[in-house]
Amino acid sequence: MILYTTKSNVQREIERNVSNSKVFESHDFTRDSKASTILRSLANAIYLFIDQNLVALQKAIHYHTAEEEDLHEWLKRYGLEWKEATNAKHRIRIGSKTTVPYEVLIPVGKIVGTADHKIQFQITQESKILPTTPVDSRGFHTVEVICEALLFGTKG
């Protein structure tokens, strides 16, 4: 993002606000009313400068708050390309605290989630928990499966 706001631009904005002000239409000015109008115009110009330019600059500095246009510009600058958000893939362990007496199938498409149920995953690889499944380091009989987050991007 390129800022073009200068002192002369702010001054022109103040003059434009003063000359276009409804207060000046068919009104006999006192010194106080003129000063009040100029102060309001000055405050409005400063607000416009802060609101439009500095906030946009602050957003552009941090990628997680940047507008998409600024992100594309940043990527071009560093020779990178835009990629669509993808679903995160994870390896998880599913199993039992006790030895299972028979083969347990873990089907593709089974939905599992985090402990707080905020993020859900879908299993993408079929697996089986066998009676001969060894105990892992935590004392559970588990197998490793690959799953994919149902939400794309940083949420998954």
Short mmCIF file of C-alpha atoms in Angstrom, two decimals:
data_model
loop_
_atom_site.label_atom_id
_atom_site.label_comp_id
_atom_site.label_asym_id
_atom_site.label_seq_id
_atom_site.Cartn_x
_atom_site.Cartn_y
_atom_site.Cartn_z
CA MET A 1 0.00 0.00 0.00
CA ILE A 2 1.32 3.45 -0.91
CA LEU A 3 0.34 6.51 1.13
CA TYR A 4 -0.01 9.75 -0.80
CA THR A 5 -1.39 11.87 2.04
CA THR A 6 0.72 14.95 2.64
CA LYS A 7 0.30 18.16 4.57
CA SER A 8 -0.97 19.93 1.42
CA ASN A 9 -3.52 17.15 0.80
CA VAL A 10 -4.81 17.50 4.37
CA GLN A 11 -4.94 21.29 3.96
CA ARG A 12 -6.91 20.95 0.70
CA GLU A 13 -9.30 18.55 2.45
CA ILE A 14 -9.83 21.05 5.27
CA GLU A 15 -10.46 23.89 2.80
CA ARG A 16 -12.89 21.73 0.83
CA ASN A 17 -14.80 20.80 3.99
CA VAL A 18 -14.99 24.43 5.09
CA SER A 19 -16.16 25.70 1.69
CA ASN A 20 -18.74 22.88 1.29
CA SER A 21 -20.04 23.16 4.82
CA LYS A 22 -23.80 23.71 5.21
CA VAL A 23 -23.00 26.17 7.99
CA PHE A 24 -21.83 28.70 5.39
CA GLU A 25 -25.06 28.77 3.37
CA SER A 26 -26.89 32.09 3.88
CA HIS A 27 -25.30 32.68 7.22
CA ASP A 28 -23.77 35.77 8.71
CA PHE A 29 -20.60 34.58 10.41
CA THR A 30 -19.28 35.55 13.75
CA ARG A 31 -15.68 34.92 14.60
CA ASP A 32 -16.67 32.04 16.90
CA SER A 33 -18.82 30.23 14.32
CA LYS A 34 -16.05 30.48 11.73
CA ALA A 35 -13.51 29.06 14.20
CA SER A 36 -15.91 26.29 15.20
CA THR A 37 -16.46 25.30 11.56
CA ILE A 38 -12.74 25.28 10.86
CA LEU A 39 -12.10 23.13 13.94
CA ARG A 40 -14.79 20.63 12.90
CA SER A 41 -13.32 20.50 9.41
CA LEU A 42 -9.84 20.02 10.81
CA ALA A 43 -11.05 17.20 13.04
CA ASN A 44 -12.85 15.59 10.10
CA ALA A 45 -9.73 15.78 7.90
CA ILE A 46 -7.57 14.24 10.61
CA TYR A 47 -10.18 11.52 11.15
CA LEU A 48 -10.28 10.79 7.41
CA PHE A 49 -6.48 10.58 7.32
CA ILE A 50 -6.32 8.23 10.31
CA ASP A 51 -9.32 6.15 9.32
CA GLN A 52 -8.52 5.59 5.66
CA ASN A 53 -4.74 5.54 5.50
CA LEU A 54 -3.18 4.62 8.81
CA VAL A 55 -5.64 1.85 9.63
CA ALA A 56 -5.17 0.38 6.14
CA LEU A 57 -1.39 0.57 6.62
CA GLN A 58 -1.60 -1.14 10.00
CA LYS A 59 -3.78 -3.87 8.52
CA ALA A 60 -1.39 -4.40 5.61
CA ILE A 61 1.59 -4.85 7.95
CA HIS A 62 0.09 -7.95 9.55
CA TYR A 63 -0.93 -10.69 7.12
CA HIS A 64 -3.79 -11.96 9.29
CA THR A 65 -5.53 -8.55 9.19
CA ALA A 66 -4.50 -7.52 5.66
CA GLU A 67 -6.98 -7.01 2.86
CA GLU A 68 -6.76 -9.58 0.06
CA GLU A 69 -5.45 -6.95 -2.38
CA ASP A 70 -2.51 -6.17 -0.06
CA LEU A 71 -1.73 -9.88 0.32
CA HIS A 72 -1.59 -10.32 -3.46
CA GLU A 73 0.74 -7.32 -3.74
CA TRP A 74 3.02 -8.74 -1.03
CA LEU A 75 3.12 -12.15 -2.74
CA LYS A 76 4.05 -10.55 -6.08
CA ARG A 77 6.81 -8.54 -4.45
CA TYR A 78 8.47 -11.72 -3.13
CA GLY A 79 7.81 -13.86 -6.22
CA LEU A 80 5.26 -16.08 -4.50
CA GLU A 81 1.85 -17.18 -5.70
CA TRP A 82 -1.60 -17.28 -4.14
CA LYS A 83 -2.82 -20.70 -3.10
CA GLU A 84 -6.38 -21.52 -2.22
CA ALA A 85 -6.99 -22.65 1.36
CA THR A 86 -6.75 -26.40 1.79
CA ASN A 87 -7.90 -28.77 4.46
CA ALA A 88 -5.24 -29.67 7.01
CA LYS A 89 -4.18 -33.32 7.14
CA HIS A 90 -3.15 -34.88 10.43
CA ARG A 91 -2.04 -38.22 11.80
CA ILE A 92 -4.10 -39.26 14.79
CA ARG A 93 -4.19 -42.31 17.00
CA ILE A 94 -7.45 -44.18 17.61
CA GLY A 95 -7.78 -47.11 19.94
CA SER A 96 -8.87 -48.60 23.22
CA LYS A 97 -7.62 -48.59 26.80
CA THR A 98 -8.11 -52.35 26.99
CA THR A 99 -7.24 -55.07 24.50
CA VAL A 100 -10.05 -55.51 21.98
CA PRO A 101 -11.38 -59.10 21.75
CA TYR A 102 -12.07 -58.84 18.01
CA GLU A 103 -11.06 -56.82 14.96
CA VAL A 104 -12.49 -53.25 14.99
CA LEU A 105 -12.78 -51.53 11.62
CA ILE A 106 -12.16 -47.77 11.42
CA PRO A 107 -13.91 -46.78 8.17
CA VAL A 108 -13.05 -44.03 5.71
CA GLY A 109 -15.35 -41.05 6.26
CA LYS A 110 -15.72 -41.51 10.02
CA ILE A 111 -15.98 -38.08 11.70
CA VAL A 112 -13.83 -37.43 14.77
CA GLY A 113 -13.20 -34.18 16.63
CA THR A 114 -11.08 -32.39 19.15
CA ALA A 115 -11.91 -32.68 22.84
CA ASP A 116 -13.81 -29.36 22.77
CA HIS A 117 -15.59 -30.31 19.49
CA LYS A 118 -14.52 -27.06 17.81
CA ILE A 119 -12.70 -28.77 14.94
CA GLN A 120 -13.88 -31.92 13.21
CA PHE A 121 -11.88 -34.29 11.05
CA GLN A 122 -12.82 -36.97 8.55
CA ILE A 123 -10.77 -40.16 8.37
CA THR A 124 -9.26 -40.64 4.90
CA GLN A 125 -7.52 -43.98 5.44
CA GLU A 126 -9.23 -47.19 6.50
CA SER A 127 -7.61 -49.01 9.40
CA LYS A 128 -8.25 -51.84 11.87
CA ILE A 129 -7.61 -52.26 15.57
CA LEU A 130 -6.59 -55.90 15.98
CA PRO A 131 -6.53 -57.97 19.19
CA THR A 132 -2.75 -58.09 18.68
CA THR A 133 -2.36 -54.29 18.53
CA PRO A 134 0.61 -53.35 20.76
CA VAL A 135 0.35 -50.91 23.67
CA ASP A 136 1.65 -47.41 22.94
CA SER A 137 3.69 -45.20 25.31
CA ARG A 138 0.53 -44.00 27.11
CA GLY A 139 -0.78 -47.51 27.77
CA PHE A 140 -3.44 -47.59 25.03
CA HIS A 141 -3.91 -50.06 22.18
CA THR A 142 -3.95 -47.60 19.26
CA VAL A 143 -3.42 -47.43 15.51
CA GLU A 144 -2.37 -44.39 13.52
CA VAL A 145 -4.74 -43.09 10.84
CA ILE A 146 -4.68 -40.07 8.55
CA CYS A 147 -7.55 -37.61 8.74
CA GLU A 148 -8.46 -34.32 7.09
CA ALA A 149 -10.04 -31.27 8.72
CA LEU A 150 -13.58 -30.51 7.56
CA LEU A 151 -12.85 -26.76 7.69
CA PHE A 152 -10.18 -25.35 5.39
CA GLY A 153 -7.46 -22.82 6.17
CA THR A 154 -6.25 -21.89 9.63
CA LYS A 155 -9.51 -23.00 11.27
CA GLY A 156 -8.74 -26.63 10.47
#
